[in-house]
């Protein structure tokens, strides 16, 4: 092939690619043309064939049990080199095809006639062809004109298909653009609403909870929580949970995260958020979360206030990346809560401890667990908890009535280090039981012999709002 011939073939292949027809499923319009050709010319085999770089693909295939062949076996590869219909009355007598495997073997081609399908810009993409297994007389001029008309009809169908696909792609692109514009508008509205919430006279806790619902709805989040820690203790405050969140997933999310204080300190030192499209890729996520369908997670450092360090954690079950709009929304949420924490101790209407009050307490039935003071209270009465007692109670508090094995309690209450001895957990459980009994009979730790432990709340007692 000459250089000009190679260039022309390259342009033909580009034109073929634009129609996106190769290796596609059968379509009724092309099948009808093949059936019509077989009926008009009374041949057992009629094809609509497209010739690619190294093969020929049969878009319509009547009477032949194959969808493509190698180009080296293709009669149509010769037919597209001509401007007129190519006829081969007896392939066994034609030097080009006598040794062709399609002649010497299945399907035993003898007669062939092919009319090139020529696009409006002059490229011959393939043929409408007729095949018989016995020799036949060449087509008359009238028959050749009729076959050429069928090839032109095939090109018309091809053009219609291309324009339809282009219109579908344009419609899809427009729908995608419209969805993006609407999503951007919703994010902008959410930023405005978040700004308006920030202007209200809300405590840090009120701002964090109300803003979390707004951010979760617009950012398609399933859960938002606040991670808090000092030098020895880490805990989680759930701020928002989707209505369809399973109790098991909610319990996992509410437990202290599987991340060391050192990891969080590094994150805060960098003052940079960490985003992951795979829950396991973010250290703060429990490995079990993936089993519950979590596919994306984010951790945003807020800073340290009143000796407590805060981070916002968010997760989503949808398998989608964190867009710039998502990050902007979460970033503004984090800045708003951090600024309110920063201002809280000096606000005249707030007590000095209000920054820590964002969530330094957890409700367990009628009891309040004050995280900063490690104190358990009912009304004016209260008892002091040791750090290990507090960790054990927090594990129970995230999932009352759930059975925890000894191994689970040890792993969840002391994620960075196990107790020194088997008796350590028994000692702290016994002490915690006594302290609960001092305050109320409505909250108790039950032992399921040989299995584990349960935090039991009396059924007659409504859970706190």
XYZ file of C-alpha atoms in Angstrom, residues 211-429:
219
model
C -25.390 22.699 61.105
C -24.547 18.991 60.870
C -28.058 18.184 59.656
C -27.821 20.899 57.002
C -24.369 19.849 55.815
C -25.312 16.154 55.794
C -28.411 16.758 53.701
C -26.664 18.871 51.064
C -23.417 16.899 51.116
C -25.214 13.528 50.924
C -23.616 12.365 54.162
C -24.956 9.473 56.218
C -23.322 10.317 59.528
C -21.476 13.240 61.119
C -19.770 13.126 64.490
C -17.348 15.040 66.667
C -14.183 13.310 67.884
C -12.843 14.793 71.133
C -9.741 13.955 73.092
C -7.334 15.236 75.684
C -4.042 13.635 76.703
C -5.667 10.426 77.966
C -9.245 10.081 76.758
C -10.962 9.991 73.392
C -14.714 9.960 72.748
C -17.237 10.570 69.970
C -20.373 12.713 69.862
C -22.808 11.705 67.078
C -24.206 14.922 65.581
C -26.268 13.535 62.686
C -27.340 10.079 61.511
C -29.397 9.258 58.403
C -32.849 7.835 59.117
C -32.013 4.557 57.357
C -28.704 4.024 59.157
C -28.652 0.535 60.630
C -28.305 0.233 64.433
C -25.137 -1.836 63.943
C -23.480 0.839 61.809
C -24.613 3.614 64.154
C -23.111 1.711 67.090
C -19.777 1.272 65.304
C -19.624 4.948 64.373
C -20.386 6.099 67.907
C -17.537 4.101 69.427
C -14.152 5.782 69.995
C -12.386 5.657 66.598
C -9.578 3.208 65.904
C -7.000 5.968 65.662
C -4.203 6.774 68.102
C -3.865 10.111 69.823
C -0.537 10.454 68.006
C -2.277 10.106 64.617
C -4.773 12.821 65.530
C -1.981 15.041 66.840
C -0.180 14.737 63.473
C -3.409 15.584 61.634
C -3.950 18.657 63.794
C -0.309 19.725 63.458
C -0.769 19.741 59.675
C -4.118 21.569 60.068
C -5.306 19.743 56.984
C -8.413 17.643 56.386
C -8.104 14.002 55.317
C -10.552 12.653 52.744
C -10.859 9.064 51.537
C -13.122 7.379 48.995
C -12.438 4.057 50.709
C -13.363 3.813 54.395
C -10.320 1.639 55.138
C -7.982 4.310 53.742
C -8.691 6.714 56.601
C -7.093 5.680 59.929
C -10.028 6.949 62.002
C -12.425 4.476 60.451
C -13.179 1.087 61.975
C -12.311 -1.694 59.542
C -15.784 -3.126 60.196
C -17.420 -0.068 58.652
C -16.751 -1.285 55.126
C -18.772 -4.411 55.874
C -21.675 -2.101 56.769
C -21.467 -0.287 53.429
C -19.372 2.803 54.257
C -17.548 3.924 51.100
C -16.296 7.410 51.898
C -14.939 9.157 54.973
C -13.545 12.517 55.995
C -11.742 13.815 59.079
C -11.359 17.574 59.654
C -9.235 18.972 62.509
C -10.887 21.896 64.318
C -8.248 22.739 66.918
C -7.873 22.650 70.697
C -10.115 24.583 73.073
C -10.249 24.416 76.869
C -7.653 21.590 76.803
C -9.830 19.485 74.504
C -8.916 18.760 70.869
C -11.793 18.480 68.391
C -12.168 16.890 64.945
C -15.214 16.478 62.702
C -15.724 13.037 61.168
C -18.164 12.365 58.290
C -19.000 9.199 56.357
C -21.146 8.306 53.355
C -22.325 5.014 51.926
C -22.568 6.224 48.323
C -19.572 5.265 46.212
C -18.605 8.755 45.021
C -15.641 11.029 45.383
C -15.413 14.110 47.552
C -16.047 16.985 45.132
C -14.620 20.498 45.644
C -18.152 21.590 46.600
C -18.355 18.825 49.243
C -15.007 19.864 50.688
C -15.941 23.546 50.702
C -19.147 22.750 52.577
C -17.415 20.602 55.195
C -14.583 23.107 55.516
C -16.975 25.970 56.227
C -18.852 23.791 58.717
C -15.601 23.013 60.512
C -14.538 26.651 60.575
C -17.935 27.733 61.912
C -17.872 25.241 64.789
C -14.217 26.021 65.548
C -14.908 29.743 65.647
C -17.859 29.230 67.995
C -15.667 27.087 70.251
C -13.028 29.788 70.206
C -15.524 32.481 71.152
C -17.515 30.478 73.683
C -15.449 31.065 76.851
C -15.604 34.843 76.452
C -19.276 35.219 75.542
C -21.048 37.138 78.373
C -24.147 35.012 78.262
C -22.203 31.732 78.434
C -20.481 30.142 81.413
C -16.695 29.798 80.934
C -16.987 26.042 80.528
C -19.335 26.264 77.536
C -16.632 25.331 75.015
C -16.145 22.005 76.734
C -19.920 21.630 76.980
C -20.150 21.103 73.216
C -20.296 17.492 74.202
C -18.596 16.567 77.351
C -21.603 14.605 78.460
C -23.410 11.509 77.241
C -26.872 10.388 78.354
C -27.274 6.846 79.665
C -30.925 6.470 80.528
C -31.581 9.028 83.282
C -27.850 9.431 83.964
C -25.444 12.000 82.598
C -21.825 11.067 81.886
C -19.639 14.196 82.108
C -16.646 13.333 79.951
C -14.317 16.150 80.951
C -14.834 15.654 84.695
C -15.177 11.842 84.362
C -18.296 12.151 86.507
C -21.562 10.210 86.463
C -24.588 12.106 87.792
C -28.328 11.930 88.413
C -29.684 15.359 89.281
C -27.514 16.841 92.035
C -25.974 13.489 93.014
C -22.859 12.205 91.313
C -19.912 9.822 91.473
C -16.397 10.058 90.072
C -15.257 7.559 87.404
C -11.770 6.331 86.722
C -10.502 6.692 83.118
C -10.934 2.968 82.490
C -14.434 2.921 84.021
C -15.387 5.817 81.763
C -14.124 4.019 78.650
C -16.083 0.872 79.536
C -19.267 2.860 80.215
C -18.933 4.722 76.902
C -18.722 1.441 75.018
C -21.913 0.222 76.709
C -23.642 3.597 76.257
C -23.324 3.515 72.461
C -25.348 0.309 72.242
C -27.544 -0.373 75.304
C -29.023 -3.886 75.494
C -26.324 -5.177 73.149
C -24.276 -8.162 74.303
C -20.520 -7.459 74.352
C -18.043 -10.276 74.786
C -15.092 -9.792 77.099
C -12.778 -9.562 74.100
C -14.962 -6.882 72.475
C -15.056 -4.784 75.625
C -11.302 -4.947 76.015
C -10.717 -4.110 72.348
C -13.188 -1.219 72.225
C -12.477 0.278 75.637
C -8.693 0.064 75.303
C -7.957 0.203 71.537
C -4.293 1.156 72.039
C -3.423 -1.245 74.845
C -5.073 -4.262 76.468
C -5.521 -4.499 80.273
C -2.543 -5.922 82.148
C -4.502 -8.913 83.400
C -7.791 -10.748 82.915
C -8.966 -9.491 86.311
C -8.583 -5.813 85.320
C -11.877 -5.769 83.427
C -13.645 -7.625 86.252
C -12.420 -5.081 88.787
C -13.586 -2.098 86.761
C -16.932 -3.708 85.940
